[in-house]
Amino acid sequence: MFFVTYVRRELRRRMRQAIFVALGLALGVGLVVTVAAASAGVTRAQFRVLRTLYGAATTVTVTGSKWQAPSRPPKGTPAPQMGPHGPEICVAGGTCTSAAGKTLSTFDTLTEGISVAKVAAAARLPGVAAAAGGIFLNQSSLSWPKNGASTARRGGNALGARMGGYPLEGVDTRHPTLGPLGGASLISGRSFTAADAGAHVAVVDAGYARSHGLRIGAVLPIAGPADANGRTPAIRFTVIGIVRQAAGSNPPSVYVPLKAAQDLLWLQTGPASLHGKVTTIYLAAASAADVPAVTREVARLLPGTKVTSASGLASEVAGSVTSAAKLANDLGRWLAVLVLIAAFAVASLLTMAAVARRAAEFGTLKALGWRTRRIIAQVLGESLAVGLAGAAAGIGLGYTGAAIIAAVTPSVSATVGSNGEGCCATLIGGSPVQTVAVPLHPSVSAGMIVLAVILAVAGALLAGAFGSWRIARLRPADALSRVA
Amino acid sequence: MYQLTSVAKLYHKGRRTVAAVQDLTLTIDDGQWLAVQGRTGHGKSTLLNLLGGLDRPTSGTLELDGTSLGALPQTRLTQVRAAKIGFIFQTFNLIPTLSAAENVEAALIPLSAGQSRRGERVAAALDSVGLADRAGHLPTELSGGQQQRVAIARALVKDPKVVLADEPTGNLDTDTRDDIIALLEHLWRDRGLTLILVTHDTTIARRAQRVGVMNNGHLTIRQDSPNR
């Protein structure tokens, strides 16, 4: 009780100094909390991008090697071209027909297929908890109006056609949580089950469903392989689920069972080119510690493929989200450290000055029979109280800083390179690079609060320790002589 | 009982050595009142520091009740100060943030007395110096005389064997000085204290049983009336 009373009264007497020291500590701690919150927000933003692309459970991704387009399109491949009477759809090695009133749909991928057997082999590797194959396809379509052929222009994709398209993912229905579907939130219907393996069912993105008027049970026609005349009759898929995915991250709009996706692809080397193959293998490591070994083993098992771990995936994210991460991790961290050091130094100097001013007081206490360690405990108690006040204020400043960052920088851009397959519809000349807006939500976690308290208290106790060192060296007679 | 034998205290100031106390052999019996006079810088306060265990002699032996204070480890010396020696300072040395009662209580902290017991003893000590009604006042709310009374209560609250007073009236006016000395004399007689009082004031010194004068570190006893 006496201890507390003495601490309280002393701090009240030196209120301005105590507030100054506490604010200094608070500034340093607040900056640390803000930087940590921003860093956590950036990490979460990166994670959201990756989660959308690769799925929450995926820790290692394997993608096939880059597909080399054949110098000549395979026989039976339809392609638009400008004929003497307007746009035409010509089948390689076949005939050309007018494109007026027709739609040419294609699916393509940019990577070579990986045998499904390799998926099973990867699943058997030590440290692998689960493995799933996936096919990422880009659906591209060109539609010509019935009377619009005359307005067509020669060259490129601009053949007077309206362009469309969406990304589609073939999902291993035994492991729907591996891959991008695993990162989506189901808002209606259901996800795939193993029983859906051979079914023509689809799970669609909420935005895509809204824009196309799709509901659970609705029929989604997806253009199938072209026939000999270049026509692509639609295959009817039934919508069984609608999912919400990270806004702006350009996730697949449509998910279908892997088998159905394999059937859809034809452009690469022919209609059956991906039968029995996948373009991506999603692996879940048994633990984080297994990731490096799994990465090595998979690379050995599948030479020529691109094996990327979660950390490697993060490095694929570029754009302002990366700049923000660098800012938070480099400049922010060092700035916080510098401010902390300055705060600690100021607190130490002020505490030592206070001890020097109170030499007579401590000398008196020693004359009264107080042990040095009891006096030191008293000073450390005062420092502890200042540290706790600094921690509380620092947490407040940290929350404020995080709120300001959230208000000033509501979102950052994340430029994600092709996941090995990309979008790249040859017909629409798409780019393999996607730049998406990612919401930035800096947040203060319980761990950060604990860190703030530890830092502030440590700083205050460090300052108190310097003061204590002086007290320990203080000879009572010398201390008392400073009064007389 | 203090027994000082050939006690010396030397200070080194650069190449110079200053003898604050030299060749001091002295016995102070229990219950005696010794007044020490002398000019400034002649070793009075140094002697008091040695007697109070705040400093150690450079040579010679200084015993309190048969215990050599100079040879005691710091922890034991602190315990001796806490239990047996009360200090009264010229500038009162009250802790400004603590009330009168808390200042007095501070002397009981090293003795590990329970809080309620401490409260009783503090109240009794303040009552004995006539400040029972000022217990909650801060030092700044008290007059100089009242502050010195609080300091006396702080020195006496632990029932010490020895009270060492360094110019206790040096900062007080004449009337207050007389009050404080009368109080000290009363407490000395009443409690059988050993009182060693440093003063410039001859009128005060004459009230003591023994009067010693410090001159260049040497103490000369000029008045010795142990039966007063």
XYZ file of C-alpha atoms in Angstrom:
712
model
C 0.000 0.000 0.000
C 2.793 2.379 0.965
C 4.573 1.375 -2.238
C 1.569 2.271 -4.375
C 0.935 5.521 -2.520
C 4.546 6.575 -2.931
C 4.544 5.710 -6.658
C 1.285 7.541 -7.230
C 2.334 10.658 -5.351
C 5.722 10.785 -7.000
C 4.248 10.457 -10.456
C 1.746 13.155 -9.655
C 4.573 15.437 -8.561
C 6.468 14.791 -11.792
C 3.328 14.633 -13.896
C 4.651 16.639 -16.831
C 7.798 14.583 -17.059
C 5.869 11.348 -16.609
C 3.442 12.356 -19.347
C 6.332 13.356 -21.609
C 8.085 10.006 -21.118
C 4.832 8.073 -21.487
C 3.999 9.948 -24.682
C 7.462 9.280 -26.056
C 7.038 5.592 -25.369
C 3.509 5.760 -26.730
C 4.740 7.324 -29.954
C 7.297 4.578 -30.465
C 4.941 1.814 -29.473
C 2.085 3.331 -31.482
C 4.292 3.416 -34.542
C 5.273 -0.212 -34.020
C 1.618 -1.187 -33.661
C 0.645 0.853 -36.728
C 3.424 -0.643 -38.820
C 2.590 -4.137 -37.587
C -1.110 -3.558 -38.303
C -0.344 -2.219 -41.774
C 2.015 -5.099 -42.411
C -0.630 -7.567 -41.271
C -3.145 -5.838 -43.535
C -0.789 -6.060 -46.492
C -0.055 -9.699 -45.751
C -3.755 -10.370 -45.552
C -4.291 -8.549 -48.848
C -1.596 -10.678 -50.467
C -3.147 -13.736 -48.905
C -6.533 -12.809 -50.318
C -5.088 -12.587 -53.785
C -3.295 -15.892 -53.425
C -6.224 -17.540 -51.716
C -8.426 -16.602 -54.619
C -5.994 -17.933 -57.147
C -4.761 -21.021 -55.422
C -7.150 -21.850 -52.616
C -6.777 -21.505 -48.909
C -5.491 -24.970 -48.238
C -2.903 -24.995 -50.974
C 0.674 -24.686 -49.837
C 2.481 -25.847 -52.963
C 1.358 -25.381 -56.560
C 2.693 -27.203 -59.595
C 1.997 -25.853 -63.036
C 2.880 -27.351 -66.378
C 5.527 -25.923 -68.620
C 4.614 -23.158 -70.987
C 2.662 -24.360 -73.971
C 4.363 -23.824 -77.285
C 1.806 -23.008 -79.930
C 2.173 -25.137 -83.062
C 3.337 -23.267 -86.127
C 0.233 -24.474 -87.908
C -3.111 -24.897 -86.204
C -4.124 -28.553 -85.953
C -6.560 -29.877 -88.448
C -10.096 -28.987 -87.563
C -9.180 -25.845 -85.633
C -11.615 -23.059 -86.482
C -10.226 -19.528 -86.752
C -11.756 -16.244 -87.824
C -10.415 -14.509 -90.824
C -11.536 -11.864 -93.257
C -12.891 -13.334 -96.455
C -13.820 -11.576 -99.682
C -17.387 -11.050 -98.459
C -16.643 -10.306 -94.850
C -15.560 -12.198 -91.760
C -15.459 -15.941 -92.068
C -14.812 -18.850 -89.816
C -12.354 -21.176 -91.458
C -11.482 -24.633 -90.248
C -7.832 -25.483 -90.660
C -7.552 -27.835 -93.554
C -11.258 -27.389 -94.225
C -13.776 -24.925 -95.506
C -14.683 -21.360 -94.636
C -18.183 -20.181 -93.825
C -19.551 -16.723 -93.236
C -19.257 -15.611 -89.650
C -22.429 -13.512 -89.798
C -24.746 -14.398 -86.938
C -22.298 -16.928 -85.523
C -20.359 -17.190 -82.287
C -16.930 -18.736 -82.162
C -16.069 -20.003 -78.706
C -12.729 -21.402 -77.679
C -11.088 -22.562 -74.518
C -7.398 -22.314 -74.123
C -4.654 -22.690 -71.653
C -1.058 -21.611 -71.734
C 0.551 -24.611 -70.127
C 1.225 -28.135 -71.125
C -0.823 -30.774 -69.436
C 0.433 -32.919 -66.572
C -0.644 -36.539 -66.422
C -3.281 -37.318 -63.811
C -1.076 -40.212 -62.741
C 1.474 -37.643 -61.609
C -1.163 -36.124 -59.326
C -1.535 -39.470 -57.625
C 2.240 -39.821 -57.420
C 2.550 -36.368 -55.883
C -0.141 -37.277 -53.348
C 2.001 -40.200 -52.198
C 5.058 -38.030 -51.523
C 6.063 -37.760 -47.875
C 4.750 -34.618 -46.222
C 1.857 -34.254 -48.656
C -1.525 -34.288 -46.945
C -3.595 -34.010 -50.105
C -3.182 -33.384 -53.804
C -5.649 -32.342 -56.454
C -5.392 -31.684 -60.138
C -7.033 -28.709 -61.746
C -7.477 -27.225 -65.155
C -7.544 -23.508 -65.636
C -9.098 -22.444 -68.892
C -9.974 -19.182 -70.506
C -13.135 -19.146 -72.467
C -13.016 -16.629 -75.290
C -15.804 -15.886 -77.686
C -16.294 -13.811 -80.793
C -19.859 -13.064 -81.868
C -20.798 -11.534 -85.189
C -24.073 -9.795 -85.802
C -26.154 -11.142 -88.660
C -25.829 -7.937 -90.618
C -22.575 -6.713 -89.149
C -20.223 -8.564 -91.380
C -19.997 -5.686 -93.804
C -18.553 -3.449 -91.091
C -15.835 -5.917 -90.306
C -12.242 -4.800 -90.530
C -9.379 -6.999 -91.517
C -6.624 -7.911 -89.087
C -6.109 -8.977 -85.493
C -9.143 -9.730 -83.392
C -11.013 -6.772 -84.630
C -13.082 -8.621 -87.163
C -16.202 -6.760 -86.371
C -17.044 -9.254 -83.688
C -18.115 -8.652 -80.126
C -15.586 -10.194 -77.787
C -16.417 -12.009 -74.592
C -14.972 -14.547 -72.273
C -14.474 -15.739 -68.738
C -12.032 -17.866 -66.771
C -13.117 -21.402 -65.958
C -11.613 -23.901 -63.577
C -11.884 -27.659 -63.701
C -12.071 -28.920 -60.134
C -11.093 -32.275 -58.686
C -14.424 -33.002 -57.037
C -12.758 -35.188 -54.405
C -10.736 -32.176 -53.161
C -12.772 -29.057 -53.929
C -11.014 -27.111 -51.156
C -7.701 -27.358 -52.985
C -7.425 -24.736 -55.668
C -9.209 -21.429 -56.140
C -12.642 -22.816 -55.220
C -11.230 -23.468 -51.750
C -10.762 -19.734 -51.319
C -14.340 -18.896 -52.192
C -17.288 -18.584 -49.818
C -20.378 -20.576 -50.714
C -23.401 -18.300 -50.492
C -25.995 -20.470 -52.149
C -26.465 -24.120 -53.109
C -23.626 -26.538 -52.598
C -20.090 -27.203 -53.665
C -18.881 -30.243 -55.577
C -18.851 -33.703 -54.116
C -17.018 -36.771 -55.365
C -20.297 -37.906 -56.948
C -20.200 -34.893 -59.308
C -17.049 -36.139 -61.036
C -18.732 -37.019 -64.308
C -21.690 -34.658 -64.088
C -22.335 -31.493 -66.056
C -22.773 -29.298 -63.027
C -21.243 -25.932 -62.283
C -20.478 -23.648 -59.398
C -20.450 -20.018 -60.471
C -19.152 -16.760 -59.101
C -21.845 -14.557 -57.547
C -20.997 -11.616 -59.825
C -21.104 -13.796 -62.911
C -24.391 -15.347 -61.771
C -25.889 -11.920 -61.213
C -24.798 -10.567 -64.582
C -26.064 -13.681 -66.392
C -29.238 -14.148 -64.379
C -28.152 -17.534 -63.026
C -29.673 -19.163 -59.962
C -29.379 -22.558 -58.356
C -30.816 -25.072 -60.807
C -30.406 -22.777 -63.790
C -28.898 -24.131 -66.974
C -25.550 -22.675 -68.007
C -24.706 -23.426 -71.635
C -20.987 -23.734 -72.221
C -19.701 -24.026 -75.742
C -18.211 -27.425 -76.345
C -15.617 -28.694 -78.810
C -16.050 -27.533 -82.358
C -17.446 -29.878 -84.922
C -16.110 -30.375 -88.395
C -17.813 -27.174 -89.527
C -16.294 -25.088 -86.782
C -19.541 -24.946 -84.884
C -19.330 -25.221 -81.119
C -22.539 -26.722 -79.826
C -23.282 -25.810 -76.241
C -23.085 -28.307 -73.395
C -25.710 -27.691 -70.730
C -24.404 -27.394 -67.193
C -26.674 -27.130 -64.188
C -25.743 -24.512 -61.606
C -25.480 -26.209 -58.207
C -23.693 -23.514 -56.211
C -22.943 -19.816 -56.142
C -19.822 -18.558 -54.458
C -18.484 -15.186 -53.410
C -14.865 -14.477 -54.190
C -12.509 -11.613 -53.479
C -13.702 -8.619 -55.432
C -11.502 -7.557 -58.284
C -9.124 -10.480 -58.041
C -10.335 -11.962 -61.334
C -11.011 -15.443 -60.010
C -12.599 -18.147 -62.177
C -16.184 -17.259 -63.020
C -17.243 -20.826 -63.536
C -16.149 -24.039 -61.863
C -16.931 -27.380 -63.427
C -15.779 -30.904 -62.610
C -12.309 -31.712 -63.878
C -13.536 -34.283 -66.384
C -15.924 -31.780 -67.956
C -13.157 -29.193 -68.194
C -10.909 -31.712 -69.902
C -13.632 -32.290 -72.469
C -14.051 -28.580 -73.104
C -10.493 -27.916 -74.144
C -9.630 -28.573 -77.698
C -7.539 -25.747 -79.097
C -4.150 -26.819 -77.824
C -3.501 -29.867 -79.973
C -6.943 -31.085 -80.739
C -10.199 -31.820 -78.995
C -8.820 -34.506 -76.740
C -5.562 -32.821 -75.838
C -6.147 -32.654 -72.105
C -7.881 -35.921 -71.621
C -6.250 -37.592 -68.668
C -4.284 -34.449 -67.919
C -4.384 -31.406 -65.665
C -2.678 -28.023 -65.922
C -2.129 -27.483 -62.244
C -1.530 -29.662 -59.217
C -2.535 -28.189 -55.904
C -0.787 -29.736 -52.919
C -1.509 -29.344 -49.223
C 1.554 -30.020 -47.091
C 1.007 -31.862 -43.829
C 2.664 -28.992 -41.983
C 4.450 -25.746 -42.719
C 7.724 -27.456 -41.873
C 7.136 -29.959 -44.687
C 6.754 -27.307 -47.390
C 10.440 -27.032 -48.370
C 10.850 -30.818 -48.586
C 7.589 -31.211 -50.507
C 8.654 -28.485 -52.909
C 11.955 -30.266 -53.535
C 10.361 -33.693 -53.957
C 7.680 -32.473 -56.342
C 10.262 -30.684 -58.454
C 12.175 -33.981 -58.639
C 9.017 -35.923 -59.508
C 7.857 -33.476 -62.144
C 10.839 -32.050 -63.963
C 10.050 -29.212 -66.318
C 7.137 -27.995 -64.258
C 6.992 -24.883 -62.164
C 6.792 -25.703 -58.445
C 5.888 -22.804 -56.214
C 5.459 -22.781 -52.457
C 3.207 -20.359 -50.591
C 6.096 -17.981 -50.012
C 6.981 -18.247 -53.643
C 3.399 -17.519 -54.554
C 3.519 -14.396 -52.439
C 6.507 -13.219 -54.419
C 4.420 -13.403 -57.558
C 2.236 -10.636 -56.275
C 3.458 -7.246 -57.412
C 1.994 -3.781 -57.608
C 1.251 -1.290 -54.863
C 0.450 -4.107 -52.454
C 4.112 -5.057 -52.709
C 5.167 -1.442 -52.366
C 2.962 -1.214 -49.302
C 4.521 -4.378 -47.933
C 8.000 -3.003 -48.526
C 7.016 0.327 -47.004
C 5.617 -1.392 -43.945
C 8.402 -3.902 -43.591
C 11.387 -1.733 -44.413
C 10.795 1.958 -43.848
C 8.028 1.489 -41.301
C 9.930 -1.037 -39.260
C 13.103 1.014 -39.146
C 11.230 4.197 -38.435
C 9.463 2.474 -35.569
C 12.752 1.099 -34.258
C 14.381 4.538 -34.445
C 11.498 6.210 -32.660
C 11.538 3.462 -30.038
C 15.263 3.905 -29.474
C 14.804 7.668 -29.218
C 11.916 7.184 -26.786
C 13.947 4.740 -24.702
C 16.913 7.108 -24.684
C 14.820 10.111 -23.675
C 13.066 8.073 -20.994
C 16.428 6.865 -19.674
C 17.942 10.351 -19.615
C 14.920 11.850 -17.905
C 14.835 9.062 -15.337
C 18.526 9.499 -14.593
C 18.030 13.250 -14.268
C 15.103 12.631 -11.924
C 17.209 10.269 -9.821
C 19.965 12.877 -9.652
C 17.436 15.468 -8.489
C 16.105 13.046 -5.893
C 19.527 12.070 -4.560
C 18.824 13.671 -1.199
C 15.493 11.864 -0.987
C 17.125 8.519 -1.655
C 19.919 9.397 0.771
C 17.302 10.101 3.408
C 15.610 6.779 2.742
C 18.954 5.018 3.040
C 19.524 6.851 6.330
C 16.120 5.607 7.472
C 17.291 2.066 6.827
C 15.774 1.428 3.419
C 17.742 -1.134 1.480
C 19.017 -0.086 -1.908
C 16.904 -2.731 -3.608
C 13.786 -1.391 -1.912
C 14.514 2.078 -3.251
C 15.240 0.626 -6.688
C 11.933 -1.234 -6.569
C 10.234 2.073 -5.827
C 11.862 3.736 -8.843
C 11.129 0.754 -11.059
C 7.544 0.845 -9.858
C 7.287 4.425 -11.029
C 8.886 3.465 -14.351
C 6.510 0.543 -14.704
C 3.515 2.807 -14.174
C 4.830 5.217 -16.826
C 5.475 2.270 -19.143
C 1.940 0.955 -18.713
C 0.538 4.417 -19.383
C 2.765 4.616 -22.466
C 1.576 1.185 -23.572
C -2.070 2.185 -23.201
C -1.521 5.409 -25.102
C 0.605 3.571 -27.660
C -2.145 1.051 -28.308
C -4.558 3.931 -28.769
C -2.150 5.607 -31.184
C -1.662 2.288 -32.965
C -5.410 1.897 -33.457
C -5.602 5.493 -34.680
C -2.697 4.953 -37.063
C -4.277 1.786 -38.424
C -7.591 3.588 -38.867
C -5.880 6.458 -40.687
C -4.115 4.038 -43.036
C -7.398 2.250 -43.680
C -9.081 5.578 -44.422
C -6.306 6.994 -46.587
C -5.481 3.749 -48.400
C -8.723 1.793 -48.705
C -7.235 -0.510 -51.318
C -3.960 -1.337 -52.978
C -3.379 -2.836 -56.361
C -1.963 -6.298 -56.710
C -0.465 -7.308 -60.015
C -0.493 -11.049 -60.242
C 1.457 -12.790 -62.938
C -0.052 -15.715 -64.795
C -0.333 -18.676 -62.520
C 1.349 -20.599 -65.210
C -1.712 -20.801 -67.341
C -3.060 -17.305 -67.370
C -5.953 -15.973 -69.222
C -4.382 -15.231 -72.643
C -7.151 -16.025 -74.956
C -5.550 -16.056 -78.309
C -8.701 -14.721 -79.837
C -9.038 -11.687 -77.637
C -5.351 -11.050 -77.140
C -5.540 -11.130 -73.382
C -2.585 -10.529 -71.142
C -1.143 -13.068 -68.722
C -0.907 -10.357 -66.079
C -3.829 -9.380 -63.897
C -3.881 -6.177 -61.901
C -6.522 -6.246 -59.246
C -7.602 -3.959 -56.440
C -7.245 -5.533 -53.030
C -8.884 -3.995 -49.976
C -6.328 -3.072 -47.313
C -7.574 -3.577 -43.778
C -4.844 -2.887 -41.215
C -5.935 -4.397 -37.946
C -4.505 -4.502 -34.450
C -4.320 -8.027 -33.123
C -4.053 -9.267 -29.547
C -0.465 -10.204 -30.253
C 0.311 -6.631 -31.255
C -1.259 -5.338 -28.046
C 0.891 -7.721 -26.025
C 3.917 -6.585 -28.037
C 3.039 -2.945 -27.349
C 2.780 -3.545 -23.620
C 6.044 -5.479 -23.577
C 7.859 -2.786 -25.551
C 6.587 0.115 -23.479
C 7.209 -1.645 -20.190
C 10.632 -2.802 -21.354
C 11.506 0.743 -22.385
C 10.322 2.162 -19.101
C 12.105 -0.507 -17.082
C 15.259 0.074 -19.093
C 15.041 3.729 -18.155
C 14.338 2.723 -14.562
C 17.329 0.388 -14.661
C 19.638 3.265 -15.561
C 18.196 5.239 -12.660
C 18.563 2.221 -10.409
C 22.186 1.889 -11.372
C 22.759 5.427 -10.138
C 20.858 4.749 -6.942
C 22.883 1.632 -6.252
C 26.074 3.666 -6.588
C 24.787 6.442 -4.363
C 26.552 6.595 -0.991
C 24.139 7.794 1.699
C 26.557 10.340 3.106
C 27.194 11.789 -0.360
C 23.511 11.837 -1.158
C 22.685 13.685 2.050
C 25.510 16.143 1.545
C 23.754 17.373 -1.608
C 21.105 18.887 0.639
C 23.358 20.717 3.006
C 26.962 2.672 23.903
C 29.338 4.099 21.348
C 32.997 3.282 21.624
C 35.283 5.120 19.224
C 38.954 4.237 19.213
C 41.466 6.213 17.151
C 38.859 6.890 14.507
C 39.942 8.825 11.446
C 38.150 9.718 8.259
C 40.221 10.911 5.341
C 39.013 12.292 2.030
C 41.132 12.487 -1.048
C 40.687 15.565 -3.171
C 43.058 15.242 -6.060
C 46.510 14.947 -4.573
C 45.405 16.438 -1.300
C 44.215 14.364 1.607
C 41.783 16.025 3.941
C 41.372 14.606 7.427
C 37.753 15.305 8.327
C 38.070 13.368 11.581
C 41.394 12.530 13.202
C 42.474 10.304 16.037
C 39.120 10.362 17.761
C 38.756 8.241 20.837
C 35.490 8.672 22.621
C 32.897 6.809 24.609
C 29.263 7.852 24.530
C 27.205 6.072 27.109
C 23.620 5.038 26.598
C 21.213 7.829 27.389
C 23.811 10.562 27.065
C 23.265 13.835 25.278
C 26.351 14.978 23.441
C 26.358 18.306 21.666
C 29.010 18.819 19.040
C 30.012 22.308 18.058
C 32.546 23.667 15.702
C 33.044 25.786 12.650
C 31.818 24.769 9.263
C 34.080 22.262 7.553
C 35.740 21.012 10.703
C 34.211 17.541 10.666
C 30.982 17.749 12.637
C 28.749 16.245 9.968
C 31.393 13.671 9.083
C 31.421 12.541 12.694
C 27.651 12.280 12.655
C 27.773 10.260 9.439
C 30.276 7.875 11.011
C 28.147 7.478 14.134
C 25.076 6.887 11.998
C 26.714 4.246 9.828
C 26.283 6.413 6.755
C 30.013 6.413 6.242
C 32.884 4.205 7.370
C 36.004 5.307 9.173
C 39.248 5.217 7.231
C 40.982 3.844 10.284
C 40.210 3.038 13.874
C 37.172 1.240 15.246
C 33.702 2.563 15.850
C 31.467 0.269 17.860
C 27.798 0.586 18.718
C 26.797 -1.808 21.482
C 29.896 -3.844 20.770
C 29.284 -4.093 17.024
C 31.914 -2.525 14.803
C 29.973 -0.400 12.338
C 33.001 0.015 10.119
C 33.358 -3.745 9.649
C 29.688 -4.548 9.069
C 28.564 -5.460 5.563
C 26.282 -2.887 3.964
C 23.150 -4.960 4.502
C 23.792 -5.330 8.224
C 24.694 -1.687 8.505
C 21.395 -0.802 6.873
C 19.597 -3.000 9.391
C 21.385 -1.255 12.256
C 20.317 2.119 10.890
C 16.771 0.918 10.447
C 16.457 -0.451 13.983
C 18.672 1.602 16.226
C 19.418 5.021 14.766
C 17.123 7.948 14.131
C 18.244 10.910 12.053
C 17.122 14.510 12.233
C 18.412 16.861 9.554
C 18.769 20.616 9.364
C 16.673 20.741 6.183
C 14.152 18.249 7.592
C 14.547 15.982 4.538
C 10.878 15.142 4.412
C 9.687 13.493 1.228
C 7.643 16.229 -0.397
C 5.048 13.980 -1.996
C 4.160 12.144 1.191
C 1.967 13.400 3.981
C 3.274 13.910 7.518
C 1.985 10.482 8.552
C 3.436 8.805 5.470
C 6.793 10.459 6.050
C 6.813 9.072 9.569
C 5.634 5.699 8.296
C 8.582 5.604 5.873
C 10.880 4.955 8.836
C 8.911 1.814 9.696
C 8.991 0.305 6.188
C 12.371 -1.427 6.665
C 11.156 -2.959 9.933
C 8.469 -5.014 8.208
C 5.777 -4.013 10.665
C 2.180 -4.716 9.664
C 0.185 -1.853 8.232
C -2.181 -1.516 11.188
C 0.695 -1.652 13.642
C 2.500 0.964 11.599
C -0.563 3.163 11.687
C -0.741 2.986 15.471
C 2.916 3.802 15.905
C 2.765 6.690 13.438
C -0.246 8.161 15.221
C 1.525 7.863 18.574
C 4.711 9.440 17.209
C 2.868 12.369 15.680
C 0.921 12.788 18.900
C 4.155 12.881 20.872
C 5.372 15.844 18.820
C 1.979 17.587 18.963
C 1.032 17.055 15.317
C -1.739 14.482 15.600
C -4.058 16.852 13.746
C -1.616 17.414 10.885
C -1.155 13.780 9.886
C -2.607 14.225 6.421
C -0.768 17.417 5.580
C 1.972 17.540 3.009
C 5.299 19.077 4.080
C 4.579 22.159 1.996
C 1.433 22.697 4.039
C 3.393 22.787 7.280
C 5.579 25.464 8.851
C 9.302 24.911 9.288
C 8.838 24.053 12.957
C 6.063 21.632 12.153
C 8.170 19.994 9.457
C 10.981 19.502 11.938
C 8.503 18.010 14.393
C 7.470 15.556 11.713
C 11.153 14.759 11.175
C 11.556 14.197 14.921
C 8.505 11.926 14.918
C 10.037 10.041 11.989
C 13.287 9.629 13.928
C 11.509 8.428 17.051
C 8.734 6.267 15.629
C 10.911 3.174 15.539
C 11.997 3.612 19.174
C 15.651 4.024 18.298
C 18.474 3.737 20.767
C 20.293 6.702 19.266
C 19.104 9.939 17.711
C 21.570 11.869 15.584
C 20.539 15.453 14.933
C 22.469 17.593 12.488
C 21.696 21.272 13.119
C 18.016 20.506 13.817
C 17.229 24.158 14.507
C 19.466 25.666 11.864
C 16.545 26.616 9.634
C 14.169 27.790 12.356
C 13.426 31.076 14.057
C 14.316 31.576 17.710
C 10.915 30.752 19.198
C 10.529 27.656 17.101
C 14.109 26.700 17.864
C 13.362 26.788 21.582
C 10.225 24.707 21.080
C 12.104 22.073 19.090
C 14.980 21.867 21.563
C 12.521 21.654 24.450
C 10.760 18.850 22.638
C 14.003 17.011 21.951
C 15.102 17.416 25.548
C 11.763 16.137 26.757
C 11.891 13.116 24.481
C 15.515 12.461 25.396
C 14.673 12.411 29.082
C 11.402 10.608 28.606
C 12.736 7.821 26.383
C 16.280 7.494 27.653
C 17.699 8.190 24.217
C 21.308 8.669 23.341
C 21.190 12.068 21.658
C 24.066 13.386 19.616
C 23.330 16.833 18.346
C 25.452 18.972 16.080
C 24.840 22.683 16.535
C 26.422 26.060 16.098
C 24.195 27.428 18.811
C 25.956 27.631 22.173
C 22.703 28.083 24.103
C 21.499 24.795 22.769
C 24.818 23.079 23.337
C 24.832 24.120 26.965
C 21.668 22.165 27.598
C 23.507 18.943 26.709
C 25.309 16.755 29.231
C 28.486 16.879 27.245
C 29.696 19.407 24.738
C 32.457 18.647 22.307
C 34.069 21.000 19.858
C 35.384 19.819 16.510
C 38.404 21.658 15.271
C 40.273 20.448 12.208
C 38.914 16.953 12.733
C 39.820 16.764 16.394
C 37.103 16.587 19.041
C 37.690 18.219 22.368
C 35.190 17.694 25.159
C 34.662 21.000 26.893
C 31.679 20.312 29.083
C 31.095 17.021 30.767
C 28.129 16.867 33.104
C 26.921 13.315 32.826
C 24.585 13.716 35.780
C 22.447 16.469 34.307
